[in-house]
Coordinates of C-alpha atoms in Angstrom, one line a residue:
Chain A
M610 CA -7.3 37.0 -5.5
N611 CA -10.1 38.0 -3.2
D612 CA -12.6 35.1 -3.6
I613 CA -11.3 32.9 -0.9
N614 CA -14.2 30.5 -1.3
D615 CA -12.5 29.4 -4.5
L616 CA -9.3 28.7 -2.8
L617 CA -8.1 25.4 -1.4
I618 CA -5.1 25.3 0.9
Q619 CA -3.7 21.8 0.7
A620 CA -0.9 21.0 3.2
I621 CA 1.4 18.0 2.9
G622 CA 3.6 16.6 5.6
N623 CA 4.1 14.3 8.6
P624 CA 3.8 16.1 11.9
A625 CA 5.8 13.3 13.6
R626 CA 8.9 14.0 11.5
G627 CA 10.0 17.4 12.9
D628 CA 10.0 20.1 10.3
D629 CA 8.2 17.9 7.8
G630 CA 5.2 19.0 9.9
L631 CA 5.5 22.5 8.5
G632 CA 2.5 22.0 6.2
P633 CA 0.1 20.7 8.9
R634 CA 1.3 23.5 11.3
F635 CA 0.6 26.0 8.6
I636 CA -3.0 24.9 8.5
E637 CA -3.2 24.9 12.3
E638 CA -1.9 28.5 12.4
L639 CA -4.3 29.5 9.8
S640 CA -7.2 28.1 11.8
K641 CA -6.0 30.0 14.9
R642 CA -6.2 33.2 12.9
A643 CA -9.9 32.5 12.3
M644 CA -9.5 32.3 8.5
L645 CA -12.1 29.6 8.5
A646 CA -13.7 30.7 5.3
T647 CA -10.8 29.2 3.4
H648 CA -11.0 25.5 2.7
T649 CA -8.0 23.7 4.1
Q650 CA -6.9 20.1 4.3
W651 CA -3.7 18.3 5.1
D652 CA -2.5 14.9 4.1
Y653 CA 0.7 12.9 4.4
Q654 CA 1.2 12.9 0.7
L655 CA -0.5 13.7 -2.6
S656 CA -2.3 10.8 -4.2
I657 CA -4.6 10.3 -7.2
E658 CA -7.8 11.4 -5.5
H659 CA -6.4 14.9 -5.1
A660 CA -6.9 15.2 -8.9
E661 CA -10.7 15.2 -8.3
L662 CA -10.5 17.4 -5.2
F663 CA -8.4 20.1 -7.1
S664 CA -11.0 20.1 -9.9
K665 CA -13.5 21.8 -7.5
Y666 CA -11.4 24.9 -7.0
K667 CA -10.3 27.9 -9.0
R668 CA -7.0 28.1 -7.1
V669 CA -5.1 25.6 -5.0
L670 CA -2.2 26.4 -2.8
I671 CA 0.0 23.4 -1.9
V672 CA 2.0 23.9 1.2
D673 CA 4.9 21.6 1.9
A674 CA 8.2 21.5 3.8
S675 CA 11.5 21.8 1.8
K676 CA 15.0 20.7 2.6
S677 CA 16.6 23.0 0.2
G678 CA 16.2 26.5 -1.3
N679 CA 17.1 30.0 -0.4
G680 CA 15.2 32.1 2.1
P681 CA 12.3 31.1 4.4
F682 CA 10.2 29.8 1.6
Q683 CA 9.8 29.4 -2.2
F684 CA 6.7 30.2 -4.0
S685 CA 6.1 29.0 -7.5
T686 CA 3.3 28.3 -10.0
V687 CA 2.7 24.6 -10.8
L688 CA 2.5 23.6 -14.5
A689 CA 0.8 20.3 -15.5
G690 CA 3.4 17.7 -16.4
Q691 CA 3.6 14.0 -17.2
N692 CA 7.2 13.7 -17.9
T693 CA 8.3 13.5 -14.3
Y694 CA 9.5 10.9 -11.9
I695 CA 6.7 8.7 -10.7
S696 CA 7.8 6.0 -8.4
S697 CA 5.8 5.0 -5.4
H698 CA 2.3 5.9 -4.3
I699 CA 3.3 9.5 -4.0
L700 CA 2.4 11.9 -6.8
L701 CA 4.0 15.3 -7.5
P702 CA 1.9 18.4 -7.8
Q703 CA 2.5 18.7 -11.6
N704 CA 1.2 15.1 -12.0
I705 CA -1.9 15.8 -10.0
L706 CA -2.6 18.9 -12.0
A707 CA -2.2 16.9 -15.3
L708 CA -4.8 14.4 -14.0
T709 CA -7.1 17.2 -13.0
Q710 CA -7.0 18.6 -16.5
L711 CA -7.2 15.3 -18.3
L712 CA -9.9 13.6 -16.3
Y713 CA -12.1 16.5 -15.1
H714 CA -11.4 19.1 -17.7
A715 CA -10.7 21.6 -14.9
Y716 CA -7.9 24.1 -15.0
P717 CA -7.3 25.4 -11.5
Q718 CA -4.3 27.7 -10.9
V719 CA -2.0 25.7 -8.6
Y720 CA 0.8 27.2 -6.6
L721 CA 3.4 25.5 -4.5
L722 CA 4.7 27.0 -1.3
A723 CA 7.8 25.2 -0.1
I724 CA 8.7 26.3 3.5
K725 CA 12.3 25.6 4.3
G726 CA 12.9 23.2 7.2
E727 CA 16.1 22.1 8.9
I728 CA 15.5 19.0 11.1
F729 CA 13.5 16.1 9.8
N730 CA 14.0 13.6 12.6
L731 CA 11.3 11.9 14.8
S732 CA 9.8 14.8 16.7
E733 CA 6.4 16.5 17.0
N734 CA 8.1 19.9 17.3
L735 CA 9.4 22.3 14.7
S736 CA 13.0 23.6 14.8
K737 CA 13.5 27.3 15.7
V738 CA 14.5 28.0 12.1
A739 CA 11.3 26.3 10.8
E740 CA 9.2 28.3 13.3
F741 CA 10.7 31.5 12.0
N742 CA 10.2 30.5 8.4
L743 CA 6.6 29.6 9.1
Y744 CA 6.0 33.0 10.5
E745 CA 7.5 34.7 7.5
T746 CA 5.5 32.5 5.2
M747 CA 2.2 33.2 7.0
R748 CA 2.8 37.0 6.4
F749 CA 3.4 36.4 2.7
V750 CA 0.3 34.2 2.2
Q751 CA -1.9 36.6 4.1
T752 CA -0.8 39.5 1.8
T753 CA -0.7 37.6 -1.4
F754 CA -4.0 35.8 -1.0
N755 CA -5.7 38.5 0.9
L756 CA -6.6 36.3 3.8
Chain B
M453 CA 33.4 -10.5 -20.2
S454 CA 31.0 -11.1 -17.3
R455 CA 28.8 -8.2 -16.1
K456 CA 26.7 -7.1 -13.1
I457 CA 23.4 -5.1 -13.6
T458 CA 21.8 -2.9 -10.9
I459 CA 18.2 -1.6 -11.0
D460 CA 18.0 1.0 -8.2
P461 CA 15.5 2.3 -7.3
I462 CA 12.6 0.0 -8.4
T463 CA 9.7 2.2 -9.3
R464 CA 6.0 2.0 -8.6
V465 CA 6.4 0.0 -5.5
E466 CA 6.1 1.3 -1.9
G467 CA 9.7 1.3 -0.5
H468 CA 13.2 1.5 -1.7
G469 CA 14.6 -1.7 -3.3
K470 CA 17.4 -2.5 -5.7
V471 CA 18.2 -5.4 -8.0
T472 CA 21.7 -6.7 -8.9
I473 CA 22.3 -9.1 -11.7
H474 CA 25.6 -10.9 -12.1
L475 CA 26.6 -12.2 -15.5
N476 CA 29.2 -14.8 -16.2
D477 CA 31.9 -14.7 -18.9
Q478 CA 29.5 -16.0 -21.5
G479 CA 27.0 -13.1 -20.7
E480 CA 24.5 -15.4 -19.1
V481 CA 22.8 -14.6 -15.8
Q482 CA 24.6 -16.3 -13.0
E483 CA 22.8 -14.8 -10.0
S484 CA 20.1 -12.1 -9.3
R485 CA 19.2 -10.6 -6.0
F486 CA 16.4 -8.3 -4.9
H487 CA 17.8 -6.2 -2.1
V488 CA 15.8 -4.1 0.4
V489 CA 18.1 -1.5 1.7
E490 CA 16.0 0.5 4.2
F491 CA 16.1 -0.2 7.9
R492 CA 14.4 1.3 10.9
G493 CA 13.9 -1.4 13.4
F494 CA 10.3 -0.7 14.5
E495 CA 10.2 -3.8 16.7
K496 CA 12.8 -2.2 19.0
F497 CA 11.3 1.2 18.8
I498 CA 8.0 0.0 20.3
Q499 CA 9.6 -1.8 23.3
G500 CA 8.9 0.0 26.5
R501 CA 5.7 1.7 25.3
P502 CA 2.4 0.9 27.1
Y503 CA 0.5 -1.9 25.3
W504 CA -2.6 0.3 24.7
E505 CA -0.5 2.6 22.5
A506 CA 0.5 -0.2 20.1
P507 CA -2.5 -0.1 17.7
V508 CA -1.9 3.6 17.2
L509 CA 1.9 3.5 17.1
V510 CA 2.3 0.7 14.6
Q511 CA 0.4 2.5 12.0
R512 CA 3.4 4.7 11.6
L513 CA 5.1 1.8 9.9
C514 CA 3.3 2.7 6.7
G515 CA 1.2 5.5 5.1
I516 CA -0.3 3.0 2.7
C517 CA -1.6 0.2 4.8
P518 CA -1.9 1.7 8.3
V519 CA -5.4 0.2 8.8
S520 CA -4.0 -3.4 8.5
H521 CA -1.3 -2.7 11.2
H522 CA -3.9 -0.9 13.3
L523 CA -6.3 -3.8 13.2
C524 CA -3.8 -6.6 13.5
S525 CA -2.2 -4.9 16.5
A526 CA -5.7 -4.4 18.1
K527 CA -6.4 -8.1 17.7
A528 CA -3.1 -9.0 19.5
I529 CA -3.8 -6.4 22.2
D530 CA -7.3 -7.7 22.7
E531 CA -5.6 -10.8 24.0
I532 CA -3.4 -8.8 26.4
V533 CA -6.6 -7.5 28.0
G534 CA -8.0 -11.0 28.1
V535 CA -10.5 -10.7 25.3
S536 CA -10.7 -13.3 22.5
Q537 CA -12.1 -12.6 19.1
S538 CA -15.3 -14.5 20.0
D539 CA -15.7 -12.3 23.2
L540 CA -15.9 -9.1 21.2
T541 CA -19.3 -7.5 20.6
A542 CA -20.9 -7.9 17.3
T543 CA -20.7 -4.2 16.7
A544 CA -16.9 -4.1 17.4
V545 CA -16.2 -7.1 15.1
K546 CA -18.3 -5.7 12.3
M547 CA -17.0 -2.2 12.5
R548 CA -13.4 -3.6 12.4
R549 CA -14.4 -5.8 9.4
L550 CA -15.9 -2.9 7.6
M551 CA -12.7 -0.8 8.2
H552 CA -10.6 -3.7 6.9
Y553 CA -12.6 -4.4 3.8
G554 CA -12.6 -0.6 3.1
Q555 CA -8.8 -0.8 3.3
I556 CA -8.6 -3.8 1.0
L557 CA -10.8 -2.1 -1.6
Q558 CA -8.9 1.2 -1.6
S559 CA -5.5 -0.5 -1.6
H560 CA -6.3 -2.9 -4.4
A561 CA -7.9 -0.1 -6.5
L562 CA -4.8 2.1 -6.0
H563 CA -2.4 -0.7 -7.0
F564 CA -4.3 -1.8 -10.1
F565 CA -5.2 1.6 -11.5
Y566 CA -2.1 3.6 -10.4
L567 CA 0.8 1.2 -10.1
A568 CA 0.1 -1.8 -12.4
S569 CA -2.1 -0.4 -15.2
P570 CA 0.6 1.7 -16.8
D571 CA 2.5 -1.5 -17.7
L572 CA -0.6 -3.5 -18.6
L573 CA -2.4 -0.9 -20.6
L574 CA 0.3 1.2 -22.2
G575 CA 2.7 -1.7 -22.8
I576 CA 5.7 -3.0 -20.9
Q577 CA 8.1 -1.6 -23.4
S578 CA 6.3 1.7 -24.0
S579 CA 8.1 5.0 -23.4
F580 CA 9.2 5.4 -19.8
D581 CA 8.1 9.1 -19.9
R582 CA 4.5 8.0 -20.7
R583 CA 4.2 4.8 -18.8
N584 CA 2.5 6.2 -15.7
I585 CA -0.9 7.2 -14.4
V586 CA -1.0 10.3 -16.5
G587 CA -0.5 8.2 -19.6
V588 CA -3.3 5.9 -18.5
A589 CA -5.5 9.0 -18.0
L590 CA -4.7 10.1 -21.5
D591 CA -5.7 6.8 -23.1
Y592 CA -8.2 5.4 -20.7
P593 CA -9.9 8.4 -18.9
D594 CA -13.0 6.6 -17.9
L595 CA -11.1 3.8 -16.3
A596 CA -8.8 6.2 -14.5
K597 CA -11.8 8.1 -13.1
K598 CA -13.3 4.9 -11.8
G599 CA -10.0 4.0 -10.2
I600 CA -9.9 7.3 -8.3
L601 CA -13.5 7.0 -7.2
L602 CA -13.1 3.4 -6.0
R603 CA -10.1 4.5 -4.0
K604 CA -12.1 7.5 -2.6
F605 CA -14.9 5.2 -1.6
G606 CA -12.6 2.9 0.3
Q607 CA -10.9 5.9 2.0
E608 CA -14.3 7.2 3.1
I609 CA -15.2 3.8 4.6
I610 CA -12.0 4.0 6.6
K611 CA -12.7 7.5 7.7
V612 CA -16.2 6.7 9.2
T613 CA -14.9 3.5 10.8
A614 CA -11.4 4.5 11.9
G615 CA -12.1 8.2 12.6
K616 CA -9.5 9.3 10.0
K617 CA -8.5 8.3 6.5
I618 CA -4.9 7.7 7.6
H619 CA -3.7 6.6 11.1
G620 CA -7.1 6.1 12.6
I621 CA -7.7 5.5 16.3
S622 CA -10.9 3.6 16.7
A623 CA -9.9 0.0 17.3
V624 CA -9.1 -0.1 21.0
P625 CA -8.2 -3.0 23.4
G626 CA -11.3 -5.1 23.7
G627 CA -13.4 -3.4 21.0
I628 CA -14.1 -0.3 19.0
H629 CA -14.3 3.3 19.9
K630 CA -17.4 4.2 17.8
N631 CA -20.3 2.7 15.9
L632 CA -21.6 3.7 12.5
S633 CA -24.3 6.4 12.7
L634 CA -27.2 6.3 10.2
S635 CA -26.0 9.6 8.7
E636 CA -22.6 8.0 8.1
K637 CA -24.2 4.9 6.6
N638 CA -26.3 7.0 4.3
L639 CA -23.2 8.6 2.8
F640 CA -22.6 5.4 0.9
Y641 CA -26.1 5.2 -0.6
Q642 CA -27.0 8.8 -1.6
G643 CA -24.3 9.4 -4.2
G644 CA -22.8 12.8 -5.0
E645 CA -19.4 13.4 -3.5
I646 CA -18.9 9.7 -2.7
P647 CA -20.0 7.0 -5.1
T648 CA -22.8 4.7 -3.9
I649 CA -22.0 1.1 -2.9
H650 CA -24.1 0.0 -5.9
E651 CA -21.8 2.0 -8.2
V652 CA -18.7 0.6 -6.6
M653 CA -19.9 -3.0 -7.0
K654 CA -20.7 -2.3 -10.7
W655 CA -17.3 -0.7 -11.3
A656 CA -15.6 -3.5 -9.6
Q657 CA -17.3 -6.0 -11.9
E658 CA -16.6 -3.9 -15.0
T659 CA -12.9 -3.6 -14.1
L660 CA -12.7 -7.3 -13.6
E661 CA -14.3 -7.9 -17.0
F662 CA -12.0 -5.4 -18.6
Y663 CA -9.0 -7.2 -17.1
I664 CA -10.2 -10.7 -18.2
E665 CA -10.6 -9.4 -21.8
Y666 CA -7.1 -7.9 -21.6
H667 CA -5.7 -11.2 -20.3
K668 CA -7.2 -13.1 -23.1
K669 CA -5.6 -10.8 -25.6
N670 CA -2.2 -10.9 -23.9
K671 CA -2.2 -14.4 -22.5
S672 CA 1.2 -15.4 -23.8
W673 CA 3.3 -12.8 -22.0
L674 CA 1.1 -12.5 -18.9
E675 CA 1.3 -16.3 -18.2
G676 CA 4.9 -16.6 -19.2
L677 CA 6.6 -13.8 -17.2
A678 CA 8.2 -15.0 -13.9
L679 CA 6.2 -18.2 -13.8
C680 CA 7.0 -19.7 -10.4
Q681 CA 5.7 -22.8 -8.6
S682 CA 5.5 -22.3 -4.9
N683 CA 3.7 -23.0 -1.7
Y684 CA 0.8 -20.6 -0.7
L685 CA -0.1 -19.3 2.7
S686 CA -3.2 -17.5 4.1
L687 CA -5.8 -17.4 6.7
V688 CA -9.1 -19.1 5.8
R689 CA -12.4 -19.4 7.6
P690 CA -12.7 -22.7 9.5
D691 CA -15.1 -23.9 6.8
G692 CA -12.5 -23.1 4.0
A693 CA -14.0 -19.8 2.9
M694 CA -11.9 -16.8 2.0
D695 CA -11.8 -14.5 5.1
L696 CA -9.5 -11.6 5.1
Y697 CA -10.1 -10.6 8.7
H698 CA -9.9 -13.7 10.8
G699 CA -9.5 -17.5 10.5
V700 CA -7.2 -20.4 10.7
L701 CA -3.8 -20.8 9.0
R702 CA -3.6 -22.8 5.9
A703 CA -0.5 -23.5 3.8
I704 CA -0.6 -25.6 0.6
G705 CA 2.0 -27.0 -1.7
P706 CA 2.3 -26.5 -5.5
N707 CA -0.2 -29.2 -6.1
G708 CA -2.6 -28.1 -3.5
E709 CA -1.6 -30.6 -0.9
R710 CA -1.9 -29.3 2.7
I711 CA 1.2 -28.3 4.5
L712 CA -0.5 -26.5 7.4
D713 CA -4.0 -27.9 7.8
D714 CA -6.0 -25.1 9.2
V715 CA -4.0 -24.6 12.3
D716 CA -4.6 -22.1 15.1
Y717 CA -2.4 -19.1 14.3
H718 CA -1.3 -18.8 17.9
T719 CA 1.0 -21.8 17.2
Y720 CA 2.9 -19.9 14.4
L721 CA 6.3 -20.1 16.1
E722 CA 6.1 -23.9 16.0
H723 CA 5.7 -23.7 12.2
F724 CA 7.8 -20.7 11.0
A725 CA 11.3 -19.5 11.2
E726 CA 13.1 -16.6 9.4
D727 CA 16.4 -16.7 7.6
V728 CA 18.6 -13.6 7.1
K729 CA 20.9 -12.7 4.2
P730 CA 23.8 -10.3 4.5
W731 CA 22.6 -8.3 1.5
S732 CA 19.1 -7.4 2.5
Y733 CA 17.3 -6.0 5.5
M734 CA 14.2 -8.0 4.6
K735 CA 14.1 -11.5 6.2
F736 CA 13.1 -14.8 4.5
P737 CA 10.4 -16.6 6.4
F738 CA 10.0 -20.4 5.8
L739 CA 8.0 -23.4 7.1
K740 CA 10.3 -25.3 9.4
K741 CA 9.1 -28.7 8.4
L742 CA 10.2 -28.0 4.8
G743 CA 13.4 -26.1 5.5
I744 CA 14.8 -22.9 4.0
D745 CA 15.0 -24.1 0.4
R746 CA 11.5 -25.6 0.1
G747 CA 9.6 -23.9 2.9
W748 CA 9.0 -20.5 1.5
S749 CA 5.5 -19.5 0.5
R750 CA 3.7 -16.9 -1.5
V751 CA 1.1 -14.7 0.2
G752 CA -1.4 -12.1 -1.0
P753 CA -4.3 -12.2 -3.5
L754 CA -3.1 -15.1 -5.6
A755 CA -2.2 -17.2 -2.5
R756 CA -5.7 -16.5 -1.0
I757 CA -7.4 -17.5 -4.3
N758 CA -5.4 -20.7 -4.3
T759 CA -5.8 -21.6 -0.6
C760 CA -9.5 -20.9 -0.1
D761 CA -12.2 -23.5 -1.0
F762 CA -14.7 -20.8 -1.9
I763 CA -15.5 -17.1 -1.6
P764 CA -18.6 -16.4 0.5
T765 CA -20.0 -13.7 -1.7
P766 CA -21.9 -14.6 -4.9
L767 CA -20.2 -12.3 -7.5
A768 CA -16.7 -13.0 -6.3
Q769 CA -17.4 -16.7 -6.1
A770 CA -18.6 -16.7 -9.7
A771 CA -15.4 -14.9 -10.6
L772 CA -13.3 -17.5 -8.7
E773 CA -15.0 -20.3 -10.5
Y774 CA -14.3 -18.7 -13.9
F775 CA -10.7 -18.0 -12.9
R776 CA -10.1 -21.7 -12.0
C777 CA -11.8 -22.8 -15.1
Y778 CA -9.8 -20.4 -17.3
H779 CA -6.5 -21.6 -15.9
G780 CA -7.6 -25.2 -16.1
S781 CA -6.4 -25.9 -12.6
R782 CA -7.4 -25.6 -9.0
I783 CA -4.0 -24.0 -8.3
C784 CA -2.7 -21.1 -10.4
H785 CA 1.1 -20.4 -10.4
T786 CA 1.1 -17.5 -12.9
T787 CA 2.8 -14.6 -11.2
L788 CA 1.0 -11.9 -13.2
S789 CA -2.3 -13.5 -12.2
Y790 CA -1.8 -11.6 -8.9
H791 CA -3.5 -8.8 -10.8
W792 CA -6.5 -10.9 -11.7
A793 CA -6.8 -12.3 -8.2
R794 CA -6.5 -8.8 -6.8
L795 CA -9.5 -7.7 -8.8
I796 CA -11.6 -10.7 -7.7
E797 CA -10.8 -9.6 -4.1
L798 CA -11.7 -6.0 -4.9
L799 CA -15.1 -7.3 -6.0
H800 CA -15.4 -9.5 -2.9
A801 CA -14.5 -6.5 -0.7
A802 CA -17.3 -4.4 -2.3
E803 CA -19.8 -7.2 -1.7
V804 CA -18.7 -7.6 1.9
I805 CA -19.0 -3.8 2.4
A806 CA -22.5 -3.9 1.0
Q807 CA -23.5 -6.6 3.4
L808 CA -22.0 -4.9 6.4
L809 CA -23.5 -1.4 5.6
D810 CA -26.9 -3.1 5.6
D811 CA -26.3 -4.7 9.0
P812 CA -28.2 -3.0 12.0
D813 CA -25.5 -4.3 14.4
L814 CA -23.3 -1.4 13.3
Q815 CA -25.7 1.0 15.0
Q816 CA -25.7 -0.8 18.3
S817 CA -23.9 0.8 21.3
S818 CA -22.1 -2.1 23.0
L819 CA -18.6 -1.5 21.9
I820 CA -16.0 -2.6 24.4
V821 CA -15.6 -5.7 26.7
T822 CA -12.9 -6.4 29.3
G823 CA -11.3 -9.5 30.6
Q824 CA -8.4 -10.9 32.6
R825 CA -5.0 -9.4 31.8
A826 CA -2.5 -11.7 30.0
K827 CA 1.2 -11.3 29.1
T828 CA 1.1 -12.3 25.5
G829 CA -1.0 -11.3 22.5
I830 CA -0.9 -12.6 18.9
G831 CA -2.8 -11.1 16.0
F832 CA -3.1 -12.4 12.4
L833 CA -4.8 -10.6 9.5
E834 CA -4.9 -10.9 5.7
A835 CA -3.6 -7.5 4.7
P836 CA -4.0 -6.4 1.1
R837 CA -0.5 -7.8 0.4
G838 CA -0.9 -11.0 2.4
T839 CA -0.6 -12.5 5.9
L840 CA 0.3 -10.0 8.6
I841 CA 1.5 -11.1 12.0
H842 CA 1.8 -9.0 15.2
H843 CA 3.0 -10.6 18.4
Y844 CA 3.6 -8.7 21.7
E845 CA 4.7 -9.5 25.2
V846 CA 4.1 -7.1 28.1
D847 CA 5.4 -6.9 31.7
E848 CA 3.5 -6.3 34.9
K849 CA 3.8 -2.5 34.4
S850 CA 2.0 -2.8 31.1
A851 CA 5.1 -2.0 29.0
I852 CA 5.8 -3.9 25.8
T853 CA 8.9 -6.1 26.3
M854 CA 8.9 -7.9 23.0
C855 CA 7.4 -7.2 19.6
N856 CA 7.6 -9.5 16.6
L857 CA 6.1 -8.2 13.3
I858 CA 6.1 -10.4 10.2
V859 CA 4.6 -8.4 7.4
S860 CA 3.0 -9.6 4.2
T861 CA 5.8 -8.5 1.8
T862 CA 8.4 -10.4 3.9
H863 CA 6.7 -13.7 3.1
N864 CA 7.0 -12.9 -0.6
N865 CA 10.7 -12.1 -0.4
E866 CA 12.0 -15.4 -1.8
A867 CA 9.4 -15.4 -4.5
M868 CA 10.4 -11.9 -5.6
N869 CA 14.0 -12.9 -5.7
R870 CA 13.1 -15.9 -7.9
A871 CA 11.0 -13.7 -10.1
V872 CA 13.9 -11.4 -10.7
N873 CA 16.2 -14.3 -11.5
A874 CA 13.6 -15.9 -13.9
V875 CA 13.0 -12.6 -15.8
A876 CA 16.7 -11.7 -15.9
T877 CA 17.6 -15.2 -17.3
Q878 CA 14.8 -15.0 -19.9
Y879 CA 15.6 -11.5 -21.2
L880 CA 19.3 -10.8 -20.6
K881 CA 21.3 -12.9 -23.0
N882 CA 24.6 -12.6 -24.9
N883 CA 25.7 -9.4 -23.3
Q884 CA 23.1 -7.5 -25.1
E885 CA 22.7 -3.8 -24.3
L886 CA 20.2 -3.0 -21.6
S887 CA 17.1 -1.1 -22.5
E888 CA 14.8 0.6 -20.0
G889 CA 11.9 -1.5 -21.3
M890 CA 13.9 -4.7 -20.7
L891 CA 14.7 -3.7 -17.2
N892 CA 11.0 -2.8 -16.7
H893 CA 10.2 -6.5 -17.2
I894 CA 12.0 -7.2 -13.9
E895 CA 10.1 -4.4 -12.2
V896 CA 6.8 -5.7 -13.6
A897 CA 7.5 -9.1 -12.0
I898 CA 8.3 -7.4 -8.6
R899 CA 5.3 -5.0 -8.9
A900 CA 2.9 -7.9 -9.3
Y901 CA 3.3 -8.6 -5.6
D902 CA 2.5 -5.0 -4.7
P903 CA 5.4 -5.0 -2.3
C904 CA 5.5 -2.6 0.6
L905 CA 9.2 -2.4 1.3
S906 CA 8.7 0.2 4.1
C907 CA 6.5 -2.2 6.0
A908 CA 8.8 -5.1 5.3
T909 CA 11.8 -3.5 6.9
H910 CA 9.7 -1.4 9.2
A911 CA 11.1 1.7 7.6
I912 CA 10.0 5.1 6.8
G913 CA 11.1 6.2 3.5
N914 CA 11.5 7.1 -0.1
M915 CA 10.8 4.0 -2.1
P916 CA 12.2 3.8 -5.4
L917 CA 14.5 0.8 -7.4
H918 CA 18.2 0.7 -8.6
V919 CA 19.5 -2.2 -11.1
S920 CA 23.3 -3.0 -11.2
L921 CA 25.2 -5.2 -13.6
F922 CA 28.5 -6.7 -12.5
N923 CA 31.1 -8.7 -14.4
S924 CA 32.6 -12.0 -13.3
Q925 CA 35.4 -10.0 -11.6
G926 CA 32.8 -8.2 -9.5
H927 CA 33.2 -4.8 -11.2
L928 CA 30.2 -2.6 -11.7
I929 CA 29.9 -2.1 -15.5
H930 CA 26.4 -0.8 -15.9
E931 CA 23.6 0.6 -13.6
R932 CA 20.3 2.3 -14.0
Y933 CA 18.4 4.5 -11.7
K934 CA 14.8 5.4 -12.1

């Protein structure tokens, strides 16, 4: 996992909704630490065009806020899937990966990093718990992805 | 025994809605309702904010059509700073138009390829697990790829005109914040990461042709589902041409007769009122002169195809002429023809974008004008889903004291309720067991309107549908969540 040029860090979240802004903040913190060689992007939600974007990377790390789960964060591998709930314009990571494989014949390794948040009300600030969890997550990512 | 059915949440729409169907003792549909159960009250939230913040703040209504709110609000706020649409510089108007048509293109592409095509291409009764964009990608990979690239093209147009793909900042009171540089313009001609405008026009034509062939093969159910005669409402250019950015207000009746004859939209309060129902947060607008029962109108692509006299771009005009010839009528009432109309507009948007990209006014530097402050501003726009209205009043301290937002989906509220009732009456008979495919017919009728329930209730939210079935005693006997 040393070739960071092959890595996309894709954050998801709304920075105006309190801890839902964990993903965008993650990207901001990454930029402050001068890890600019890593390709990063943040969006409010995943949509169909991410299938094409993901096809251009060997590895994709999706960073999102989570309302549940134990510990500061949960890290998992995403497996392509069709048989999931598809409702509004929002697509799930497993659907995006399925589209990447089907349409672009690309098979990136996709990981999901869900950082635990606590307060999701209208606010541009993270809660104290979220700030702590973000710090713990940054340490994990730096080590795991050798950033 | 009578029953009540609930579909909650409705899927593949933007927002959270639910349907309830009441059956009588004979198992026949007695009444159906489409409920919108989200609420945030954005009109109150914005009160007290300085007027210049409005074009940026209102975009937070929606992550799907923020450009429409941004531009409609900017048009209203122009009037607060004493600038009429004819006062704006050519660069400002054309940059805003380019942004708007980019939004129309990406929104229509997203709806057709992602939300509607699973029903149309995979079959309305096909397996729920497979009836989604991944299923379309399996069976129609080339079509799915074109959909993604059309959407991407529209998003990139928004990015170079609005400054960002979502929640842009460039439309400001009295004009625009930036022009289009030559390097930005060239992005849409050179190919590579972004398709060229020529490819986009070709794909828009191919997609329309694909749909027409599909329609011919499936004419019976496409034209029979949720058929509904109604009034139609939209802006048109003063000469009767389709214009999605600016114009006069035209409403026509089921036979094409004029109800509003190209009136100045600033007079809208003289013509419209809104009804409320205790079971939905979405209001029911109607034309006062016809009353609540007869004054409701449909808006959006089918309405615009019906109200306009012509489309001022050649390929879309040819498509309009074929559409009218095919249906054998100047006015088309077929609900699922919203899809066809949407694809004609997608082609029109591509043609308008091509014209604008070639216009040297976009590289000029005169961007903002000023005028005499006013207390009221009203903006109208044809958003992807229909006529959008922003109305503000401000005090002497520049704070917004009143905000009235009537969004596109709200105009279609009565039509969606009638569509649900028509489909339920057609398909739910004799107390038969409910299947997911049967309930999907109801959702297909709602989905044709591409409703944005978040915008319609000014809510943030998760958007899915819930259908409930109640008996004549009002007891819930069956419900389905998706």
